[in-house]
Short mmCIF file of C-alpha atoms and ligand atoms in Angstrom, two decimals:
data_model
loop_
_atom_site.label_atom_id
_atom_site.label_comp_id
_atom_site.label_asym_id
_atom_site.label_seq_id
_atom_site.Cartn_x
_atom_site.Cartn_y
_atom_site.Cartn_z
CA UNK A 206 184.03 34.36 101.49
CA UNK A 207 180.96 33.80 103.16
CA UNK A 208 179.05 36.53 104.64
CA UNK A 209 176.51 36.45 107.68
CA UNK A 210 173.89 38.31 107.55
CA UNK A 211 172.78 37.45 111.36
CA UNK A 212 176.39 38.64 112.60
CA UNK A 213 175.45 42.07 110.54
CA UNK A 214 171.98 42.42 111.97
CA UNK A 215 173.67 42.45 115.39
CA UNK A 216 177.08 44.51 114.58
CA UNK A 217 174.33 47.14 112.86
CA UNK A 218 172.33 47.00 115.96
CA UNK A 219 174.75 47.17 118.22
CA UNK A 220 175.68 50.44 116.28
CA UNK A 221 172.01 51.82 116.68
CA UNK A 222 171.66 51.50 119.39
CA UNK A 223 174.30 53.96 120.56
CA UNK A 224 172.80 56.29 118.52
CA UNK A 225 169.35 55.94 120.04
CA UNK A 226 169.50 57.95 123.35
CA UNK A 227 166.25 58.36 126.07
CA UNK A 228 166.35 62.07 127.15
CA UNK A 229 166.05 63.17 130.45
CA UNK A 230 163.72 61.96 133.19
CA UNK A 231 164.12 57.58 133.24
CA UNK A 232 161.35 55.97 131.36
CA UNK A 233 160.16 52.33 131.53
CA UNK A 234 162.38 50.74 128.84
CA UNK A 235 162.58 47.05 128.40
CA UNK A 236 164.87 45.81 125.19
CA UNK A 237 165.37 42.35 124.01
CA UNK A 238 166.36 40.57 120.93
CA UNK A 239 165.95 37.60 118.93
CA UNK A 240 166.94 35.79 115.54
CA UNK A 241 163.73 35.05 113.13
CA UNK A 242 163.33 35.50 109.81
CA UNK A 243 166.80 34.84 108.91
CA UNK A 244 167.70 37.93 111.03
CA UNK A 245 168.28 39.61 113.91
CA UNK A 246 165.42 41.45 115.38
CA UNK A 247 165.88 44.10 117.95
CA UNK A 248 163.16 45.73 120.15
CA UNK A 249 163.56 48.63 122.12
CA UNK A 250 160.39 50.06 124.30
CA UNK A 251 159.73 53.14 126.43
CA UNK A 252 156.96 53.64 128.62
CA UNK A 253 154.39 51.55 130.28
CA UNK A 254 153.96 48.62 129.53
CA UNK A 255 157.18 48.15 127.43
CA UNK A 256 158.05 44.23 129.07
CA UNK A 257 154.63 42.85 127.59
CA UNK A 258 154.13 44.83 124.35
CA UNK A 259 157.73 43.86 123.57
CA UNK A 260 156.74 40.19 124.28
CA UNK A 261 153.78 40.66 122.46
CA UNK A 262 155.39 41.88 119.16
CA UNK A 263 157.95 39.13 119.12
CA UNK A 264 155.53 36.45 118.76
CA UNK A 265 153.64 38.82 116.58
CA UNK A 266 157.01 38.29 114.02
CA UNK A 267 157.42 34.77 114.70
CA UNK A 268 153.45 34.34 113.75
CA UNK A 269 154.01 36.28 109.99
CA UNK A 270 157.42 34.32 109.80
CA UNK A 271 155.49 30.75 110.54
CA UNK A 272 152.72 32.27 107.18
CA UNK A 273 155.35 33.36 105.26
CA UNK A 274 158.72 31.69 105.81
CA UNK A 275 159.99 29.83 102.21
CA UNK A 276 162.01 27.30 104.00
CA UNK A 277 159.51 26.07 107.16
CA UNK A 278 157.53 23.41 105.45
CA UNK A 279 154.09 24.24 107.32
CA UNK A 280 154.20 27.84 105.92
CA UNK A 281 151.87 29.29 103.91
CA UNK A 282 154.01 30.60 101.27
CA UNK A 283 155.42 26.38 101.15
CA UNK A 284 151.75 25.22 101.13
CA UNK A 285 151.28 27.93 97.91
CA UNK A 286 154.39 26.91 96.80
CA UNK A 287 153.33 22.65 97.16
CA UNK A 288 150.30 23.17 96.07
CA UNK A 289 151.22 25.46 92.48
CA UNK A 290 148.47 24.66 89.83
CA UNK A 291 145.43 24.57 92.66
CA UNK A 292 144.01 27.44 94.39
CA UNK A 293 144.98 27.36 98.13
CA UNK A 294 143.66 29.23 100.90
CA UNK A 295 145.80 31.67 102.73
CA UNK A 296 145.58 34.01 105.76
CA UNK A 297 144.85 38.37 105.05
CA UNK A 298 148.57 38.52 106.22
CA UNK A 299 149.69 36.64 103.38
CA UNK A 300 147.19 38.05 101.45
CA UNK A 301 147.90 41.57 101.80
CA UNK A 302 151.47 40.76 100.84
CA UNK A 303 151.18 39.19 98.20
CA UNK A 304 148.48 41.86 96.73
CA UNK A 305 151.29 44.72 97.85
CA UNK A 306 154.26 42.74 96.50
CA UNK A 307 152.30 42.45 92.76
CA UNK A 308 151.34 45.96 92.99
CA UNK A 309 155.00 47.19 93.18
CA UNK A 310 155.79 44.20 90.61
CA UNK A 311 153.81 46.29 88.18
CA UNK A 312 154.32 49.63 89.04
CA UNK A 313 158.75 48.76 89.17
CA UNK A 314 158.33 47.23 85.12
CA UNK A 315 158.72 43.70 86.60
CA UNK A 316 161.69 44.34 89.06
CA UNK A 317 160.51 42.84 91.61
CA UNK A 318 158.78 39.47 91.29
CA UNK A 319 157.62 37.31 93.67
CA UNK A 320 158.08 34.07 91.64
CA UNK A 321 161.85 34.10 91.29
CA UNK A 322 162.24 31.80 93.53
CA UNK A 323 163.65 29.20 90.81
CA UNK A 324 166.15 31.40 90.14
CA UNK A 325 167.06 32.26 93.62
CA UNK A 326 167.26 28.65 94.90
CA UNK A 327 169.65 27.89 91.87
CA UNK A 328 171.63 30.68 93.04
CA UNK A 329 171.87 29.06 96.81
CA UNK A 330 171.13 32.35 98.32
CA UNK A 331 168.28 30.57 100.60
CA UNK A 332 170.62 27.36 101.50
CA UNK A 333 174.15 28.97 101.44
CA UNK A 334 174.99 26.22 99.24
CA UNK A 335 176.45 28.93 96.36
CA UNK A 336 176.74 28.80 92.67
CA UNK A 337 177.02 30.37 89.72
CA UNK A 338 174.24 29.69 87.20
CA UNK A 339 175.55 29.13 83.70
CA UNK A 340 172.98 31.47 81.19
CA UNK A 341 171.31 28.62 79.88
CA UNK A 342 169.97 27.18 82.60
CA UNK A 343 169.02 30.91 84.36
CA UNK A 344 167.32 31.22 81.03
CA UNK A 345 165.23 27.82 81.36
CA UNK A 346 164.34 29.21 85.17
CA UNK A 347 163.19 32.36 84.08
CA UNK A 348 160.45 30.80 81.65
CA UNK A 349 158.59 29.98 85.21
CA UNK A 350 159.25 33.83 86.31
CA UNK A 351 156.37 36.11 85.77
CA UNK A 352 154.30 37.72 88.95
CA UNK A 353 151.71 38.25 86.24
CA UNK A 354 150.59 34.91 86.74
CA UNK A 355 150.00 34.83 89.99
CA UNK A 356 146.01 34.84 91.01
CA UNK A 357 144.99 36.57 94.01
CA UNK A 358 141.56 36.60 95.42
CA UNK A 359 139.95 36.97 98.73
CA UNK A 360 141.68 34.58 100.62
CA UNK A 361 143.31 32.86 98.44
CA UNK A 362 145.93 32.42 96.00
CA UNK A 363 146.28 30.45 92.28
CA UNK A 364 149.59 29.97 91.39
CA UNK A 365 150.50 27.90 87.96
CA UNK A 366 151.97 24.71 88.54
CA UNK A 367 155.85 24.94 88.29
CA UNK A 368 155.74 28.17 89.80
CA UNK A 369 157.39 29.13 93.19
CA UNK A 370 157.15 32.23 95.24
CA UNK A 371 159.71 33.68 97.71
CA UNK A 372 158.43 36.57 99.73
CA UNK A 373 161.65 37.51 100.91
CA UNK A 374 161.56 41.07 99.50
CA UNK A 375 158.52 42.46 101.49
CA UNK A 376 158.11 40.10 104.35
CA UNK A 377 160.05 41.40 107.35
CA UNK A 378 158.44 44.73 105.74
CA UNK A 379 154.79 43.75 106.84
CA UNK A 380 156.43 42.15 110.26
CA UNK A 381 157.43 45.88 111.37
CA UNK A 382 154.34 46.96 110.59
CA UNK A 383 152.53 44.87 112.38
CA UNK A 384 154.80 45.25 115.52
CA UNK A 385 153.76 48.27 115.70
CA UNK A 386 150.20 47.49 115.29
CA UNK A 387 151.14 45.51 118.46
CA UNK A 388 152.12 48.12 120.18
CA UNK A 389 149.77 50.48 120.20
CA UNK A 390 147.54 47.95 120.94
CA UNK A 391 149.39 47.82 123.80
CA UNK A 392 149.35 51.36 124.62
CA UNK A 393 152.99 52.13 123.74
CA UNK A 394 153.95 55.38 121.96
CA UNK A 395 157.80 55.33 121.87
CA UNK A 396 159.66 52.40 120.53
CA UNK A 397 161.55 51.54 118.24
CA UNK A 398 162.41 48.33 116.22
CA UNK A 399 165.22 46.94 114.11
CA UNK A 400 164.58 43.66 111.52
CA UNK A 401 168.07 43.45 110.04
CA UNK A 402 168.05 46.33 107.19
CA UNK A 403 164.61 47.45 108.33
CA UNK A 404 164.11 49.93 111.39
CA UNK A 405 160.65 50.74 112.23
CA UNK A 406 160.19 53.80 114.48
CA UNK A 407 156.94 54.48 116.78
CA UNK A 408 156.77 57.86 117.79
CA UNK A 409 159.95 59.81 118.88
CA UNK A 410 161.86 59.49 121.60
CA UNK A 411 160.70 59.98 124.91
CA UNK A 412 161.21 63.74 125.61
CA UNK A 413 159.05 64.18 121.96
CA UNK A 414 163.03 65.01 119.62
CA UNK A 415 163.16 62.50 116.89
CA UNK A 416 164.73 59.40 116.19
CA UNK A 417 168.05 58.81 114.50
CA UNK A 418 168.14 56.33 112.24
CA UNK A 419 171.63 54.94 111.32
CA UNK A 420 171.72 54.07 107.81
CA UNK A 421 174.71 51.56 106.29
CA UNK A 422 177.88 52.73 104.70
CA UNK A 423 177.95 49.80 101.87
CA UNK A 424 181.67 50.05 101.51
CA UNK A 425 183.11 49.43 104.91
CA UNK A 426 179.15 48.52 107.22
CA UNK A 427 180.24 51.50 109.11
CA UNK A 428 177.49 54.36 109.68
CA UNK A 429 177.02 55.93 106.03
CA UNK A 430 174.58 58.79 108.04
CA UNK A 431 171.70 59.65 110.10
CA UNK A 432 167.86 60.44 109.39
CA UNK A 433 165.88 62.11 111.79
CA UNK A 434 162.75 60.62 111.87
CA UNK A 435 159.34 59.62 113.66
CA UNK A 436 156.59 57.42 112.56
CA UNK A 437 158.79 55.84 110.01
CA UNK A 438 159.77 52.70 108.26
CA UNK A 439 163.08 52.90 107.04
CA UNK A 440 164.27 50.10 105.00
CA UNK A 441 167.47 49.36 102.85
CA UNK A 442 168.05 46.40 100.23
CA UNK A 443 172.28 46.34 100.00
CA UNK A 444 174.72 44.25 97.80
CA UNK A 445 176.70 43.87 101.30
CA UNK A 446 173.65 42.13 102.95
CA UNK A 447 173.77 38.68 101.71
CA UNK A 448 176.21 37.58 99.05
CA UNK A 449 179.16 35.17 98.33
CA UNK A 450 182.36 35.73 96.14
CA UNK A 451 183.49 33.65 93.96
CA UNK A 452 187.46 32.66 93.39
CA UNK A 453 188.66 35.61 91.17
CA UNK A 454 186.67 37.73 93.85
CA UNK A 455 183.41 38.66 91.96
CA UNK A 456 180.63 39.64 94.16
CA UNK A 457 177.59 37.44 94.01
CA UNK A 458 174.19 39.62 95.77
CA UNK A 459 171.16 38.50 96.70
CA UNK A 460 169.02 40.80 94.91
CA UNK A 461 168.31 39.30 91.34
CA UNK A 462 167.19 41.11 88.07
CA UNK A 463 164.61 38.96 86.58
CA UNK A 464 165.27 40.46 83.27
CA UNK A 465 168.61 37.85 83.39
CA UNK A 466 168.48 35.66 86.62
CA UNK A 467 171.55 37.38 87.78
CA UNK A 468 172.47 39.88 90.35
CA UNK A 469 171.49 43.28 89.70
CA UNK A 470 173.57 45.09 88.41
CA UNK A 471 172.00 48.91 87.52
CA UNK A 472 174.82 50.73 89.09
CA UNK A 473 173.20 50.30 92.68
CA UNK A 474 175.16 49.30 95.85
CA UNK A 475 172.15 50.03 98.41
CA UNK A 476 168.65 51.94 98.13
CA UNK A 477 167.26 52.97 100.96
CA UNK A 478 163.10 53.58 101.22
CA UNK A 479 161.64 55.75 104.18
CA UNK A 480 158.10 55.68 104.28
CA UNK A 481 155.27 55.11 106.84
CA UNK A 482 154.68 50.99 105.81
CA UNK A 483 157.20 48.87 106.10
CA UNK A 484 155.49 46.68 103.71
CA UNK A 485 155.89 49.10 100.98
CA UNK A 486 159.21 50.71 101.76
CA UNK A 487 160.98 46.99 101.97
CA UNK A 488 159.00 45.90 98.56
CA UNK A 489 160.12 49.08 97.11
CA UNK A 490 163.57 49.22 98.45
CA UNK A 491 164.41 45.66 96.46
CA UNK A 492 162.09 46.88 93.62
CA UNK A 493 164.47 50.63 93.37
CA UNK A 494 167.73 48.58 93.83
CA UNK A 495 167.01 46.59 90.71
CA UNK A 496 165.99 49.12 88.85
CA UNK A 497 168.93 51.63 88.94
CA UNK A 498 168.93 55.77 89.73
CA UNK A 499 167.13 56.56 86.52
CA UNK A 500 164.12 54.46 86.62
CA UNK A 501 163.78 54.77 90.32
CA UNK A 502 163.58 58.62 90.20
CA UNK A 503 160.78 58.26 87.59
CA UNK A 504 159.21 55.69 89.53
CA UNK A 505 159.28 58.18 92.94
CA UNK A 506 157.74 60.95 90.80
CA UNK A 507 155.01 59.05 89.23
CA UNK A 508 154.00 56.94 92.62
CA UNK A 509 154.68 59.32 95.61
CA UNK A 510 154.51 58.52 99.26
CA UNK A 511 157.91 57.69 99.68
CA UNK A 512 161.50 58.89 100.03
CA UNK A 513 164.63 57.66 98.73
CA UNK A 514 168.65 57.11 99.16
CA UNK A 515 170.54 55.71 97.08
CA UNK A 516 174.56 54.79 97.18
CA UNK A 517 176.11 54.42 93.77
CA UNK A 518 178.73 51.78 92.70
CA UNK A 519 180.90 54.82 92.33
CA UNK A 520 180.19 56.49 95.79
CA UNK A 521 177.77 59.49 95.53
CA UNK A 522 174.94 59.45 97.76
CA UNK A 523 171.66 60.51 96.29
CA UNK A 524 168.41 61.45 97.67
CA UNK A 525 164.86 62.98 97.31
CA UNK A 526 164.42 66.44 98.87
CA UNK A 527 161.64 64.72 101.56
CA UNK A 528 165.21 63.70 102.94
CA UNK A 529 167.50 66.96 102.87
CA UNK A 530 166.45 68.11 105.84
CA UNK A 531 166.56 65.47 108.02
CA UNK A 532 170.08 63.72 106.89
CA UNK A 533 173.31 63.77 108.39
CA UNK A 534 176.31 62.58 106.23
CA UNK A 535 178.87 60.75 108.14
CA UNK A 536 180.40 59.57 105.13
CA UNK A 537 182.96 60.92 102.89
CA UNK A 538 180.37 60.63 99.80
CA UNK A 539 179.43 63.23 97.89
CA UNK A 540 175.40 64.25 98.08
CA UNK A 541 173.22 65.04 95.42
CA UNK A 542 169.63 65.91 95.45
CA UNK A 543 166.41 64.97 93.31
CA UNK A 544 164.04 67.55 93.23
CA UNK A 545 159.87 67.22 92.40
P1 AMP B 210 165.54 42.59 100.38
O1 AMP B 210 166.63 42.26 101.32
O2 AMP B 210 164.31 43.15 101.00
O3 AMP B 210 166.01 43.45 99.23
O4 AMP B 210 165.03 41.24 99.72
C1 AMP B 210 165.91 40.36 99.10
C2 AMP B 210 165.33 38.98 99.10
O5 AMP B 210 164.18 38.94 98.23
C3 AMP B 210 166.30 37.96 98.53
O6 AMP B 210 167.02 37.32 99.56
C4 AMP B 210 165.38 36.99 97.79
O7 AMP B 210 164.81 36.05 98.68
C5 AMP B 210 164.28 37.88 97.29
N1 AMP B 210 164.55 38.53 95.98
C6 AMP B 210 165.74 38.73 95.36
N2 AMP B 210 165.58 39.42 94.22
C7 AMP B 210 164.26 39.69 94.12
C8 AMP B 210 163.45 40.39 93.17
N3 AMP B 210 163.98 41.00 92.10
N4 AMP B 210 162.12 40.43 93.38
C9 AMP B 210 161.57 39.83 94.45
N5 AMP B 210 162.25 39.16 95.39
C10 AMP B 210 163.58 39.10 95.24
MG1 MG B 211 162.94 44.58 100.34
#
């Protein structure tokens, strides 16, 4: 079975958007929608305005998708990818993506790593053309894997020949953060954005109470629960997001450990990052989902800035106390807490 993560995007935004409620007196609101980076995006605006910013952040996403799409041949990430062995000019977008997606590289132990595209492409996962890797050859492919050797300066980035990056981890991250750079460009101080998994909130609601963010149950894609947010970037990596099965009904996820070339498999079903960039919350939310509870909560105490959710393969829900307060559990789960 073949799952779509489009149809998702829109059944999970179709579910938010019940949820999200404008109080009171009738603001300007203009919504609209659209499929780009292998998603759907959804754009909801209050105030003046709302028609143009709106317009003006969705070809704000479709710019950073033309940089840093792996599949559009004119992309930047391509021309990197062409062009491995020579140094190659890029744009501060891609830039600053690459710079935050290494960062997190390090800081996760090497869970998440930008140059496993090899690995994924053998997999299928970017042409839906699925299949399982036998260990020697994931093996071979992993000898090119290693964000270490990728050479960022200003402008520009060196990476060895053979290599090939995938940015698919922390793109649509940096997207919602620059919609909402858009937006206040624009003047707007209420909206609210979903990119797929990743919800980026402006503001609160109109009427000043906060948003609520519905986050995935990864057993049955209903609601799991709610945060109560503003000024956020909430962003979840799940096994239920992109993945095929194979005959005997194994699960095969998108979300690869490059310690083996296979799908993680840490004990993780989704992590969920709330932050204020969506950059870092969506590099971190792939980076925690490889890595498993115990090395995440580690990696929460020693970095900071960020909260965390995670769903376990055996159905408790845990999260960091920046969270208590502002979750509601709509799930049957049990709830534990991680404490500083
Ligand atoms: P996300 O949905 O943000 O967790 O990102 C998953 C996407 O990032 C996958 O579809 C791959 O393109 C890519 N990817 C998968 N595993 C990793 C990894 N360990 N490190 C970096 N990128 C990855
Ligand atoms: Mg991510």
């Amino acid at each position: 079975m073949i799952k779509n993560p489009k149809l998702a995007g829109v059944l999970f935004v179709s579910l938010l958007s019940i949820l999200l409620c404008s109080c009171g007196s009738e603001p300007s609101v203009y919504r609209t929608g659209f499929i780009a980076m292998d998603t759907y995006i959804d754009i909801t605006v209050y105030g003046k305005n709302a028609e143009s910013a709106a317009k003006a952040v969705k070809e704000e996403v479709m710019r950073i998708e033309s940089l840093m799409s792996v599949t559009a041949p004119d992309s930047e990430v391509s021309k990197i990818n062409a062009m491995a062995g020579e140094t190659v000019t890029v744009s501060d977008d891609t830039e600053k993506v690459i710079r935050a997606a290494l960062e997190i590289g390090e800081e996760s132990g090497g869970a998440l790593d930008i140059t496993l595209r090899p690995v994924i492409t053998e997999w299928g996962f970017t042409t839906g053309d699925y299949k399982i890797p036998d260990g020697e050859t994931l093996d071979n492919l992993l000898e090119k894997v290693d964000y270490r050797s990728v050479k960022v300066g200003d402008n520009t980035v060196f990476l060895p020949f053979g290599e090939q990056i995938d940015l698919g981890a922390a793109a649509k991250g940096y997207a919602g953060d620059r919609a909402v750079a858009v937006l206040k460009e624009n003047g707007v101080e209420s909206a609210i954005i979903s990119l797929g998994g990743n919800v980026q909130a402006l503001g609160a609601k109109i009427g000043g109470t906060s948003w609520n963010i519905a986050v995935n149950n990864p057993f049955n894609e209903g609601n799991m629960c709610l945060l109560k947010l503003e000024n956020a970037s909430v962003v979840t990596s799940g096994n239920y997001e992109r993945y095929f099965e194979s005959e005997d009904g194994k699960r095969y996820h998108h979300i690869i450990d490059p310690a083996d070339g296979y799908p993680a498999d840490n004990g993780i079903v989704s992590a969920t990052i709330a932050g204020e960039s969506g950059l870092e919350c969506d590099a971190l939310s792939t980076a925690i989902f490889v890595m498993g509870a115990e090395k995440a909560e580690k990696l929460w105490r020693e970095k900071g800035g960020f909260e965390m959710l995670l769903v376990t393969e055996d159905k408790r829900i845990i999260l960091t106390e920046g969270l208590t307060d502002v979750f509601t559990n709509l799930s049957d789960m049990e709830v534990s807490e991680i404490k500083r």
